[in-house]
Amino acid sequence: MRKLCPFILAVVFVGVSGCAGNSLLVKSQLEQAQQQQVALGRQNQELQTRVAALDQDNKRLQSLLAQSQQRAEVLEQQLALVREQLASVTAQLARVQQEKEAAEQKSQALTASLQRQPVTFSPNSSLLSTLPQFSDPDLQVRRDGDVIRIAIPAERLFDGETAVVRPDGLSLLAQVASELARLYPRQRIAIEGHVDAEAPQTHLWRNPMHLSTAWAIAVYEAVLQQKILRSEQLFLVSHGQHHPLATIGGEAARRLNRRIELVIYPETVN
């Protein structure tokens, strides 16, 4: 028994020593686990912060994308509108170009016709003692030496610098022609075109003289089609900008100078 006691004591010591070593190992592992847990917590916090930042960036990018799409839609609408306007202007340009060419052809044909068919005149100024009366305030009637002039503003007949008489302009010309036919059934009547000194606002007319000629031709054709005045009574004159009614600049003067004048002469035709 005495021999076993040292052995038992050694075993007990070893057991106690082993338990103590295991306890230190577990404590070390626990501390490492706690450190890893803390590190994982920090890493998780960092990841959450990055996720929140990425979420904000994503929302900002989505907002920018929506704004870009909205601007793209607006630009597309504006582009479609510009295309429509361009198509309309192109069509108008083509139409006015045709009117211009037709006016030139009519002018050439009319000039040739007047050269081939001379008209005999017989003076008769007694019929010009009475001035025509019109209720329209835009029509200006005045005596100029031995002739009578009736000025019609171009804006009452034409749109801008086109050379096509509007429907309301045709009605106005019919009223004037009826009064002239009543008072002067045989007088010679000139259709004069006048414009202002400014260059035409479009590229359809080479110069103011060209535009005034186109206006005179358009009124001549309109009056002929109404068959109120005799064709032998009518002839054309284009003055361009050389006979203004107002010499001081401004919109009022410009409107006054842009006109058609019907001029009644004392000469008569057979």
XYZ file of N, CA and C in Angstrom:
810
model
N 0.832 -1.205 0.000
C 0.000 0.000 0.000
C 0.849 1.230 0.000
N 1.864 1.245 0.751
C 2.768 2.376 0.798
C 3.448 2.561 -0.540
N 3.650 1.445 -1.263
C 4.284 1.561 -2.560
C 3.337 2.191 -3.568
N 2.031 1.987 -3.418
C 1.066 2.534 -4.378
C 0.809 4.017 -4.171
N 0.987 4.525 -3.014
C 0.637 5.931 -2.748
C 1.412 6.896 -3.605
N 2.699 6.704 -3.759
C 3.386 7.671 -4.650
C 2.863 7.607 -6.073
N 2.478 6.397 -6.466
C 1.973 6.244 -7.852
C 0.652 6.967 -8.010
N -0.192 6.766 -7.001
C -1.517 7.411 -7.068
C -1.350 8.914 -7.022
N -0.464 9.390 -6.227
C -0.241 10.831 -6.161
C 0.262 11.360 -7.485
N 1.089 10.601 -8.143
C 1.602 11.040 -9.452
C 0.496 11.117 -10.479
N -0.391 10.088 -10.399
C -1.511 10.092 -11.359
C -2.421 11.266 -11.105
N -2.704 11.502 -9.832
C -3.571 12.632 -9.501
C -2.944 13.936 -9.937
N -1.681 14.076 -9.740
C -0.991 15.320 -10.157
C -1.046 15.522 -11.659
N -0.848 14.384 -12.350
C -0.898 14.483 -13.818
C -2.295 14.865 -14.263
N -3.321 14.280 -13.567
C -4.703 14.606 -13.952
C -5.024 16.037 -13.708
N -4.545 16.467 -12.519
C -4.809 17.874 -12.216
C -4.084 18.780 -13.182
N -2.864 18.402 -13.487
C -2.099 19.219 -14.450
C -2.783 19.206 -15.810
N -3.304 18.041 -16.205
C -3.991 17.974 -17.521
C -5.234 18.828 -17.555
N -5.975 18.809 -16.472
C -7.202 19.644 -16.432
C -6.849 21.115 -16.519
N -5.772 21.455 -15.810
C -5.371 22.868 -15.862
C -4.953 23.259 -17.264
N -4.249 22.349 -17.953
C -3.817 22.675 -19.333
C -4.996 22.773 -20.276
N -5.978 21.888 -20.094
C -7.166 21.949 -20.959
C -7.939 23.245 -20.729
N -7.994 23.647 -19.478
C -8.717 24.883 -19.156
C -8.056 26.089 -19.813
N -6.758 26.137 -19.829
C -6.051 27.241 -20.491
C -6.274 27.203 -21.991
N -6.296 25.975 -22.544
C -6.493 25.845 -23.996
C -7.882 26.329 -24.392
N -8.866 25.909 -23.557
C -10.246 26.326 -23.858
C -10.385 27.834 -23.732
N -9.723 28.380 -22.688
C -9.794 29.823 -22.498
C -9.166 30.557 -23.659
N -8.058 30.012 -24.171
C -7.396 30.641 -25.322
C -8.277 30.569 -26.563
N -8.896 29.407 -26.765
C -9.769 29.262 -27.930
C -10.986 30.175 -27.821
N -11.475 30.301 -26.559
C -12.622 31.189 -26.354
C -12.254 32.628 -26.662
N -11.068 33.030 -26.202
C -10.625 34.393 -26.490
C -10.456 34.612 -27.991
N -9.912 33.600 -28.672
C -9.744 33.725 -30.132
C -11.123 33.824 -30.812
N -12.055 32.985 -30.310
C -13.405 33.027 -30.903
C -14.051 34.386 -30.691
N -13.844 34.936 -29.460
C -14.399 36.264 -29.184
C -13.778 37.322 -30.076
N -12.446 37.220 -30.275
C -11.769 38.175 -31.159
C -12.295 38.045 -32.592
N -12.475 36.795 -33.020
C -12.999 36.576 -34.382
C -14.421 37.123 -34.492
N -15.186 36.944 -33.410
C -16.555 37.459 -33.422
C -16.563 38.981 -33.536
N -15.656 39.608 -32.764
C -15.555 41.072 -32.839
C -15.142 41.513 -34.237
N -14.139 40.776 -34.813
C -13.686 41.117 -36.166
C -14.803 40.930 -37.176
N -15.553 39.817 -37.019
C -16.677 39.584 -37.921
C -17.748 40.659 -37.764
N -17.945 41.112 -36.501
C -18.919 42.181 -36.283
C -18.502 43.464 -36.986
N -17.200 43.782 -36.858
C -16.703 44.968 -37.546
C -16.836 44.816 -39.065
N -16.461 43.624 -39.551
C -16.549 43.384 -40.997
C -17.992 43.485 -41.470
N -18.909 42.947 -40.640
C -20.332 43.029 -40.991
C -20.809 44.472 -41.017
N -20.341 45.264 -40.048
C -20.708 46.678 -40.009
C -20.190 47.413 -41.246
N -18.925 47.079 -41.605
C -18.353 47.710 -42.799
C -19.142 47.323 -44.045
N -19.522 46.039 -44.107
C -20.303 45.584 -45.267
C -21.661 46.279 -45.316
N -22.304 46.453 -44.169
C -23.583 47.150 -44.138
C -23.432 48.607 -44.590
N -22.317 49.225 -44.137
C -22.061 50.610 -44.567
C -21.872 50.690 -46.075
N -21.106 49.725 -46.619
C -20.891 49.693 -48.072
C -22.189 49.424 -48.822
N -23.022 48.512 -48.261
C -24.319 48.230 -48.890
C -25.194 49.487 -48.914
N -25.188 50.216 -47.781
C -25.982 51.456 -47.720
C -25.475 52.479 -48.732
N -24.138 52.601 -48.846
C -23.568 53.542 -49.816
C -23.897 53.127 -51.238
N -23.779 51.813 -51.516
C -24.116 51.330 -52.860
C -25.598 51.538 -53.166
N -26.445 51.385 -52.145
C -27.877 51.611 -52.347
C -28.149 53.065 -52.692
N -27.463 54.000 -51.994
C -27.608 55.416 -52.314
C -27.130 55.720 -53.727
N -25.962 55.130 -54.097
C -25.448 55.319 -55.458
C -26.431 54.772 -56.484
N -27.032 53.624 -56.185
C -27.982 53.023 -57.119
C -29.200 53.916 -57.298
N -29.713 54.475 -56.174
C -30.855 55.374 -56.278
C -30.498 56.623 -57.082
N -29.293 57.163 -56.834
C -28.861 58.364 -57.565
C -28.743 58.071 -59.055
N -28.159 56.902 -59.382
C -28.008 56.535 -60.791
C -29.370 56.301 -61.443
N -30.303 55.697 -60.708
C -31.646 55.504 -61.251
C -32.325 56.842 -61.515
N -32.126 57.808 -60.589
C -32.705 59.143 -60.790
C -32.102 59.822 -62.015
N -30.768 59.717 -62.154
C -30.113 60.301 -63.324
C -30.586 59.633 -64.606
N -30.782 58.314 -64.557
C -31.259 57.594 -65.741
C -32.660 58.044 -66.114
N -33.516 58.217 -65.105
C -34.878 58.684 -65.382
C -34.865 60.085 -65.988
N -34.002 60.972 -65.437
C -33.904 62.327 -65.990
C -33.384 62.295 -67.420
N -32.392 61.430 -67.680
C -31.837 61.322 -69.035
C -32.893 60.809 -70.005
N -33.683 59.836 -69.564
C -34.738 59.322 -70.423
C -35.792 60.385 -70.699
N -36.110 61.185 -69.669
C -37.082 62.260 -69.864
C -36.556 63.306 -70.845
N -35.260 63.687 -70.684
C -34.675 64.651 -71.622
C -34.628 64.077 -73.037
N -34.347 62.783 -73.135
C -34.311 62.162 -74.458
C -35.686 62.194 -75.116
N -36.748 61.967 -74.325
C -38.101 62.035 -74.872
C -38.441 63.444 -75.333
N -38.047 64.445 -74.510
C -38.310 65.839 -74.893
C -37.564 66.198 -76.177
N -36.287 65.784 -76.264
C -35.509 66.062 -77.470
C -36.099 65.364 -78.680
N -36.608 64.155 -78.483
C -37.223 63.432 -79.594
C -38.485 64.143 -80.071
N -39.274 64.648 -79.115
C -40.470 65.404 -79.487
C -40.098 66.684 -80.224
N -39.070 67.384 -79.717
C -38.634 68.613 -80.384
C -38.111 68.315 -81.786
N -37.385 67.208 -81.927
C -36.870 66.831 -83.235
C -38.001 66.513 -84.197
N -39.033 65.828 -83.698
C -40.185 65.529 -84.557
C -40.887 66.809 -84.991
N -41.005 67.776 -84.048
C -41.647 69.049 -84.387
C -40.827 69.805 -85.424
N -39.498 69.822 -85.252
C -38.634 70.502 -86.229
C -38.745 69.841 -87.595
N -38.837 68.523 -87.621
C -38.995 67.824 -88.900
C -40.303 68.200 -89.577
N -41.385 68.300 -88.776
C -42.666 68.706 -89.348
C -42.586 70.122 -89.904
N -41.979 71.029 -89.127
C -41.854 72.409 -89.592
C -41.001 72.499 -90.844
N -39.933 71.709 -90.889
C -39.073 71.708 -92.064
C -39.826 71.212 -93.282
N -40.630 70.160 -93.096
C -41.412 69.638 -94.220
C -42.422 70.679 -94.699
N -43.049 71.396 -93.740
C -44.021 72.419 -94.112
C -43.358 73.577 -94.856
N -42.206 74.025 -94.336
C -41.491 75.127 -94.994
C -41.014 74.704 -96.377
N -40.562 73.472 -96.491
C -40.107 72.975 -97.796
C -41.254 72.962 -98.798
N -42.443 72.517 -98.335
C -43.600 72.498 -99.221
C -44.003 73.913 -99.629
N -43.985 74.847 -98.652
C -44.329 76.228 -98.969
C -43.328 76.835 -99.946
N -42.060 76.534 -99.733
C -41.026 77.054 -100.615
C -41.223 76.549 -102.035
N -41.546 75.259 -102.150
C -41.772 74.697 -103.483
C -42.989 75.344 -104.143
N -44.051 75.575 -103.350
C -45.256 76.178 -103.915
C -45.007 77.616 -104.369
N -44.302 78.378 -103.511
C -44.028 79.771 -103.878
C -43.062 79.843 -105.053
N -42.133 78.886 -105.130
C -41.225 78.849 -106.274
C -42.008 78.630 -107.562
N -43.012 77.749 -107.504
C -43.862 77.531 -108.674
C -44.633 78.796 -109.025
N -45.132 79.484 -107.967
C -45.851 80.744 -108.224
C -44.926 81.765 -108.871
N -43.696 81.800 -108.406
C -42.722 82.737 -108.961
C -42.487 82.453 -110.438
N -42.267 81.170 -110.772
C -42.028 80.813 -112.170
C -43.251 81.113 -113.026
N -44.439 80.829 -112.478
C -45.656 81.122 -113.233
C -45.815 82.622 -113.455
N -45.475 83.427 -112.437
C -45.576 84.882 -112.581
C -44.611 85.394 -113.643
N -43.404 84.830 -113.674
C -42.441 85.247 -114.692
C -42.941 84.906 -116.097
N -43.507 83.718 -116.241
C -44.027 83.318 -117.545
C -45.189 84.215 -117.971
N -46.079 84.536 -117.010
C -47.203 85.408 -117.338
C -46.713 86.806 -117.718
N -45.695 87.282 -116.994
C -45.153 88.603 -117.298
C -44.574 88.650 -118.710
N -43.821 87.616 -119.077
C -43.241 87.561 -120.413
C -44.329 87.478 -121.474
N -45.355 86.633 -121.217
C -46.436 86.492 -122.189
C -47.231 87.788 -122.325
N -47.456 88.464 -121.186
C -48.201 89.713 -121.230
C -47.432 90.799 -121.964
N -46.149 90.875 -121.706
C -45.325 91.867 -122.406
C -45.347 91.633 -123.913
N -45.209 90.366 -124.291
C -45.251 90.043 -125.723
C -46.609 90.368 -126.324
N -47.679 90.113 -125.544
C -49.023 90.386 -126.052
C -49.250 91.881 -126.237
N -48.781 92.682 -125.270
C -48.958 94.126 -125.392
C -48.156 94.709 -126.552
N -47.022 94.101 -126.816
C -46.214 94.570 -127.936
C -46.861 94.239 -129.274
N -47.567 93.117 -129.309
C -48.194 92.712 -130.579
C -49.505 93.430 -130.828
N -50.204 93.897 -129.762
C -51.537 94.467 -129.917
C -51.553 95.910 -129.417
N -51.105 96.868 -130.185
C -51.153 98.263 -129.766
C -52.598 98.755 -129.667
N -52.832 99.597 -128.694
C -54.184 100.109 -128.460
C -54.214 101.591 -128.794
N -55.274 102.016 -129.473
C -55.431 103.427 -129.797
C -56.124 104.139 -128.647
N -55.714 105.339 -128.364
C -56.251 106.116 -127.253
C -56.991 107.334 -127.799
N -58.011 107.715 -127.062
C -58.677 108.985 -127.361
C -58.883 109.703 -126.041
N -58.315 110.915 -125.883
C -58.411 111.602 -124.598
C -59.841 111.995 -124.269
N -60.210 111.804 -123.023
C -61.536 112.192 -122.550
C -61.431 112.401 -121.043
N -61.067 113.595 -120.645
C -60.847 113.873 -119.231
C -62.106 114.270 -118.492
N -63.212 114.473 -119.193
C -64.424 114.925 -118.510
C -64.957 113.854 -117.561
N -64.724 112.603 -117.887
C -65.230 111.533 -117.030
C -64.490 111.450 -115.699
N -63.326 112.067 -115.614
C -62.539 111.982 -114.386
C -62.876 113.083 -113.392
N -63.940 113.783 -113.631
C -64.317 114.852 -112.708
C -64.914 114.292 -111.415
N -65.373 113.065 -111.462
C -65.983 112.436 -110.291
C -65.036 111.399 -109.721
N -64.761 111.502 -108.429
C -63.907 110.517 -107.774
C -64.746 109.352 -107.278
N -64.226 108.150 -107.380
C -64.973 106.994 -106.852
C -65.051 107.049 -105.334
N -66.118 106.492 -104.794
C -66.346 106.494 -103.350
C -66.330 105.047 -102.835
N -65.566 104.828 -101.758
C -65.491 103.498 -101.147
C -65.676 103.630 -99.642
N -66.405 102.680 -99.072
C -66.627 102.694 -97.622
C -65.445 102.124 -96.853
N -64.572 101.391 -97.532
C -63.423 100.779 -96.859
C -62.386 101.859 -96.552
N -62.030 102.050 -95.275
C -61.080 103.127 -94.930
C -59.657 102.858 -95.406
N -59.323 101.609 -95.723
C -57.969 101.313 -96.180
C -57.726 101.746 -97.620
N -58.793 101.986 -98.376
C -58.645 102.411 -99.763
C -58.453 103.922 -99.815
N -57.357 104.351 -100.407
C -57.048 105.772 -100.516
C -57.263 106.224 -101.961
N -58.127 107.188 -102.134
C -58.431 107.741 -103.464
C -57.902 109.166 -103.514
N -57.118 109.484 -104.535
C -56.588 110.837 -104.663
C -56.419 111.180 -106.153
N -56.483 112.461 -106.410
C -56.234 112.937 -107.767
C -54.758 113.284 -107.900
N -54.151 112.862 -108.980
C -52.729 113.099 -109.225
C -52.589 113.665 -110.644
N -52.659 114.996 -110.734
C -52.628 115.622 -112.062
C -53.891 115.285 -112.823
N -53.740 114.666 -114.007
C -54.915 114.324 -114.806
C -55.319 112.860 -114.633
N -54.829 112.212 -113.611
C -55.226 110.823 -113.357
C -55.795 110.719 -111.946
N -56.490 109.611 -111.697
C -57.024 109.297 -110.371
C -56.344 108.018 -109.889
N -55.872 108.041 -108.661
C -55.174 106.891 -108.095
C -55.969 106.299 -106.926
N -56.087 104.985 -106.932
C -56.727 104.246 -105.839
C -55.680 103.301 -105.273
N -55.231 103.558 -104.059
C -54.178 102.762 -103.429
C -54.801 101.700 -102.524
N -54.372 100.452 -102.719
C -54.833 99.319 -101.909
C -53.623 98.759 -101.175
N -53.626 98.700 -99.841
C -52.471 98.129 -99.114
C -52.215 96.685 -99.540
N -50.969 96.354 -99.728
C -50.630 94.996 -100.151
C -51.065 93.966 -99.125
N -51.067 94.348 -97.839
C -51.447 93.381 -96.806
C -52.921 93.013 -96.872
N -53.741 93.822 -97.590
C -55.151 93.480 -97.787
C -55.337 92.472 -98.920
N -54.278 92.255 -99.691
C -54.384 91.356 -100.843
C -53.531 90.106 -100.703
N -52.346 90.229 -100.077
C -51.366 89.139 -100.079
C -50.957 88.793 -98.653
N -50.512 87.555 -98.479
C -49.890 87.119 -97.232
C -48.388 87.299 -97.352
N -47.849 88.239 -96.574
C -46.402 88.457 -96.605
C -45.934 88.869 -97.980
N -44.973 88.121 -98.501
C -44.403 88.434 -99.809
C -44.755 87.365 -100.834
N -45.875 86.684 -100.613
C -46.370 85.778 -101.643
C -47.018 86.602 -102.740
N -47.306 85.959 -103.853
C -47.906 86.663 -104.985
C -49.214 85.994 -105.391
N -49.976 85.542 -104.390
C -51.293 84.949 -104.639
C -52.324 85.764 -103.862
N -53.332 86.275 -104.552
C -54.349 87.102 -103.909
C -55.234 86.225 -103.030
N -55.413 86.639 -101.779
C -56.264 85.906 -100.844
C -57.734 86.020 -101.252
N -58.610 85.115 -100.772
C -60.045 85.218 -101.102
C -60.659 86.550 -100.697
N -60.319 87.055 -99.488
C -60.870 88.352 -99.103
C -60.301 89.471 -99.970
N -59.074 89.293 -100.465
C -58.507 90.264 -101.394
C -59.237 90.257 -102.727
N -59.651 89.070 -103.181
C -60.434 88.986 -104.428
C -61.763 89.711 -104.282
N -62.389 89.571 -103.117
C -63.650 90.276 -102.881
C -63.449 91.785 -102.899
N -62.351 92.247 -102.296
C -62.057 93.678 -102.299
C -61.802 94.184 -103.712
N -61.052 93.428 -104.506
C -60.798 93.832 -105.894
C -62.082 93.879 -106.705
N -63.002 92.959 -106.431
C -64.278 92.958 -107.155
C -65.071 94.225 -106.843
N -65.047 94.680 -105.585
C -65.749 95.916 -105.230
C -65.148 97.117 -105.960
N -63.816 97.165 -105.974
C -63.159 98.286 -106.652
C -63.435 98.247 -108.148
N -63.306 97.068 -108.745
C -63.513 96.944 -110.189
C -64.945 97.303 -110.581
N -65.917 96.936 -109.752
C -67.318 97.259 -110.062
C -67.545 98.764 -110.065
N -66.945 99.461 -109.116
C -67.096 100.914 -109.067
C -66.401 101.582 -110.252
N -65.234 101.057 -110.621
C -64.532 101.635 -111.770
C -65.284 101.359 -113.066
N -65.840 100.166 -113.187
C -66.611 99.847 -114.396
C -67.843 100.736 -114.502
N -68.425 101.117 -113.381
C -69.604 101.981 -113.391
C -69.242 103.412 -113.786
N -68.125 103.911 -113.221
C -67.768 105.299 -113.470
C -66.932 105.485 -114.736
N -66.077 104.513 -115.037
C -65.125 104.670 -116.145
C -65.161 103.432 -117.038
N -66.223 103.220 -117.764
C -66.362 101.988 -118.550
C -65.388 101.881 -119.716
N -64.758 103.011 -120.122
C -63.869 102.956 -121.283
C -62.479 103.519 -120.986
N -62.246 103.958 -119.744
C -60.951 104.570 -119.437
C -59.847 103.514 -119.398
N -58.667 103.986 -119.727
C -57.484 103.143 -119.542
C -57.140 103.103 -118.055
N -56.847 101.912 -117.543
C -56.585 101.727 -116.115
C -55.278 100.944 -115.958
N -54.353 101.537 -115.263
C -53.071 100.876 -114.994
C -53.129 100.173 -113.644
N -52.498 99.020 -113.583
C -52.326 98.288 -112.326
C -50.850 98.400 -111.953
N -50.563 99.201 -110.924
C -49.176 99.489 -110.552
C -48.795 98.732 -109.276
N -47.616 98.128 -109.315
C -47.075 97.460 -108.134
C -46.027 98.319 -107.458
N -46.155 98.498 -106.148
C -45.198 99.293 -105.364
C -44.774 98.484 -104.134
N -43.497 98.555 -103.779
C -42.990 97.934 -102.555
C -42.145 98.949 -101.804
N -41.684 98.533 -100.615
C -40.829 99.420 -99.830
C -39.379 99.227 -100.254
N -38.495 100.028 -99.683
C -37.086 100.014 -100.094
C -36.326 98.830 -99.519
N -36.877 98.167 -98.523
C -36.168 97.031 -97.930
C -36.173 95.849 -98.890
N -35.108 95.046 -98.779
C -35.024 93.858 -99.628
C -36.105 92.873 -99.222
N -36.627 92.072 -100.153
C -37.626 91.057 -99.795
C -37.077 90.125 -98.722
N -37.972 89.642 -97.856
C -37.575 88.821 -96.727
C -37.353 87.362 -97.113
N -37.636 86.985 -98.319
C -37.406 85.615 -98.762
C -36.443 85.652 -99.937
N -36.006 84.478 -100.338
C -35.101 84.374 -101.477
C -35.869 84.102 -102.784
N -37.191 84.328 -102.763
C -37.994 84.030 -103.947
C -37.917 85.143 -104.980
N -37.622 86.337 -104.546
C -37.592 87.474 -105.459
C -36.194 88.065 -105.450
N -35.708 88.336 -106.628
C -34.329 88.822 -106.751
C -34.164 90.215 -106.156
N -35.208 91.047 -106.256
C -35.124 92.417 -105.777
C -36.541 92.976 -105.617
N -36.690 94.167 -105.050
C -38.026 94.746 -104.876
C -38.794 94.911 -106.185
N -38.103 95.220 -107.272
C -38.784 95.365 -108.553
C -39.437 94.056 -108.980
N -38.747 92.978 -108.731
C -39.279 91.668 -109.086
C -40.564 91.394 -108.309
N -40.560 91.702 -107.008
C -41.745 91.468 -106.184
C -42.908 92.355 -106.619
N -42.662 93.623 -106.901
C -43.754 94.513 -107.317
C -44.351 94.063 -108.642
N -43.525 93.513 -109.521
C -44.030 92.981 -110.795
C -44.945 91.791 -110.555
N -44.529 90.895 -109.644
C -45.337 89.711 -109.340
C -46.682 90.121 -108.749
N -46.695 91.151 -107.875
C -47.953 91.619 -107.306
C -48.865 92.204 -108.386
N -48.302 93.019 -109.265
C -49.117 93.635 -110.322
C -49.717 92.563 -111.220
N -48.943 91.551 -111.562
C -49.443 90.465 -112.424
C -50.569 89.713 -111.732
N -50.390 89.431 -110.419
C -51.411 88.681 -109.685
C -52.731 89.448 -109.652
N -52.676 90.778 -109.428
C -53.899 91.580 -109.417
C -54.498 91.669 -110.820
N -53.656 91.809 -111.819
C -54.131 91.848 -113.210
C -54.894 90.569 -113.543
N -54.327 89.427 -113.209
C -54.979 88.146 -113.485
C -56.294 88.036 -112.724
N -56.313 88.468 -111.455
C -57.529 88.366 -110.651
C -58.640 89.234 -111.227
N -58.305 90.462 -111.631
C -59.328 91.356 -112.202
C -59.843 90.810 -113.535
N -58.955 90.260 -114.349
C -59.389 89.689 -115.618
C -60.362 88.532 -115.403
N -60.067 87.667 -114.428
C -60.925 86.514 -114.171
C -62.310 86.924 -113.681
N -62.409 88.079 -113.025
C -63.711 88.544 -112.551
C -64.588 89.081 -113.692
N -63.972 89.422 -114.810
C -64.692 89.868 -116.011
C -65.605 91.062 -115.715
N -65.103 91.968 -114.895
C -65.848 93.198 -114.596
C -65.336 94.342 -115.471
N -64.008 94.465 -115.560
C -63.391 95.450 -116.440
C -62.960 94.778 -117.733
N -62.920 95.541 -118.794
C -62.506 95.006 -120.094
C -60.990 94.835 -120.127
N -60.534 93.784 -120.761
C -59.098 93.518 -120.830
C -58.363 94.617 -121.583
N -59.051 95.272 -122.558
C -58.391 96.336 -123.319
C -58.096 97.563 -122.466
N -58.805 97.687 -121.344
C -58.592 98.843 -120.491
C -57.341 98.712 -119.630
N -56.886 97.498 -119.370
C -55.896 97.257 -118.335
C -54.488 97.129 -118.891
N -53.523 97.639 -118.155
C -52.121 97.388 -118.452
C -51.335 97.460 -117.138
N -50.120 96.941 -117.174
C -49.314 96.784 -115.962
C -48.171 97.792 -115.908
N -47.843 98.183 -114.683
C -46.666 99.017 -114.438
C -46.041 98.525 -113.123
N -44.732 98.331 -113.123
C -44.031 97.927 -111.903
C -43.032 99.011 -111.520
N -43.223 99.589 -110.344
C -42.364 100.683 -109.897
C -41.339 100.263 -108.843
N -41.463 99.039 -108.312
C -40.537 98.619 -107.265
C -40.649 99.543 -106.058
N -39.486 100.031 -105.583
C -39.455 100.904 -104.413
C -39.265 102.371 -104.779
N -39.438 102.741 -106.050
C -39.009 104.060 -106.524
C -40.054 105.162 -106.355
N -41.268 104.838 -105.942
C -42.289 105.869 -105.751
C -42.969 105.676 -104.389
N -42.254 105.897 -103.306
C -42.838 105.705 -101.980
C -43.813 106.815 -101.621
N -44.825 106.476 -100.843
C -45.734 107.490 -100.304
C -45.172 108.093 -99.035
N -44.349 107.330 -98.321
C -43.723 107.814 -97.084
C -42.219 107.587 -97.184
N -41.461 108.628 -96.864
C -40.002 108.527 -96.965
C -39.336 108.314 -95.611
N -40.064 108.522 -94.514
C -39.513 108.296 -93.175
C -39.677 106.827 -92.833
N -38.617 106.217 -92.289
C -38.638 104.794 -92.000
C -39.624 104.421 -90.908
N -39.769 103.130 -90.679
C -40.703 102.635 -89.675
C -41.713 101.701 -90.288
N -42.395 100.930 -89.431
C -43.356 99.938 -89.909
C -44.537 100.602 -90.594
N -45.006 101.741 -90.083
C -46.138 102.427 -90.704
C -45.797 102.871 -92.125
N -44.589 103.412 -92.308
C -44.166 103.826 -93.649
C -44.016 102.628 -94.566
N -43.501 101.535 -94.015
C -43.326 100.323 -94.816
C -44.676 99.810 -95.314
N -45.667 99.797 -94.434
C -47.001 99.328 -94.835
C -47.619 100.267 -95.861
N -47.372 101.561 -95.723
C -47.944 102.530 -96.661
C -47.334 102.385 -98.042
N -46.045 102.087 -98.109
C -45.366 102.001 -99.403
C -45.617 100.680 -100.125
N -45.987 99.641 -99.394
C -46.268 98.336 -100.004
C -47.738 98.344 -100.431
N -47.974 98.564 -101.715
C -49.348 98.788 -102.157
C -49.523 98.420 -103.630
N -50.781 98.281 -104.023
C -51.195 98.209 -105.430
C -52.019 99.459 -105.702
N -51.709 100.120 -106.802
C -52.495 101.293 -107.182
C -53.185 101.039 -108.521
N -54.470 101.306 -108.548
C -55.238 101.325 -109.800
C -55.328 102.780 -110.247
N -54.782 103.055 -111.417
C -54.667 104.442 -111.900
C -55.557 104.610 -113.120
N -56.522 105.542 -113.016
C -57.458 105.790 -114.112
C -56.945 106.969 -114.932
N -56.735 106.715 -116.213
C -56.216 107.745 -117.129
C -57.357 108.386 -117.920
N -57.150 109.594 -118.407
C -58.208 110.233 -119.213
C -58.407 109.588 -120.565
N -57.420 108.859 -121.060
C -57.547 108.207 -122.368
C -58.584 107.069 -122.311
N -59.260 106.878 -123.410
C -60.248 105.812 -123.493
C -59.866 104.864 -124.617
N -60.457 103.708 -124.577
C -60.242 102.693 -125.623
C -61.559 102.450 -126.348
N -61.448 102.014 -127.580
C -62.665 101.760 -128.369
C -63.350 100.476 -127.925
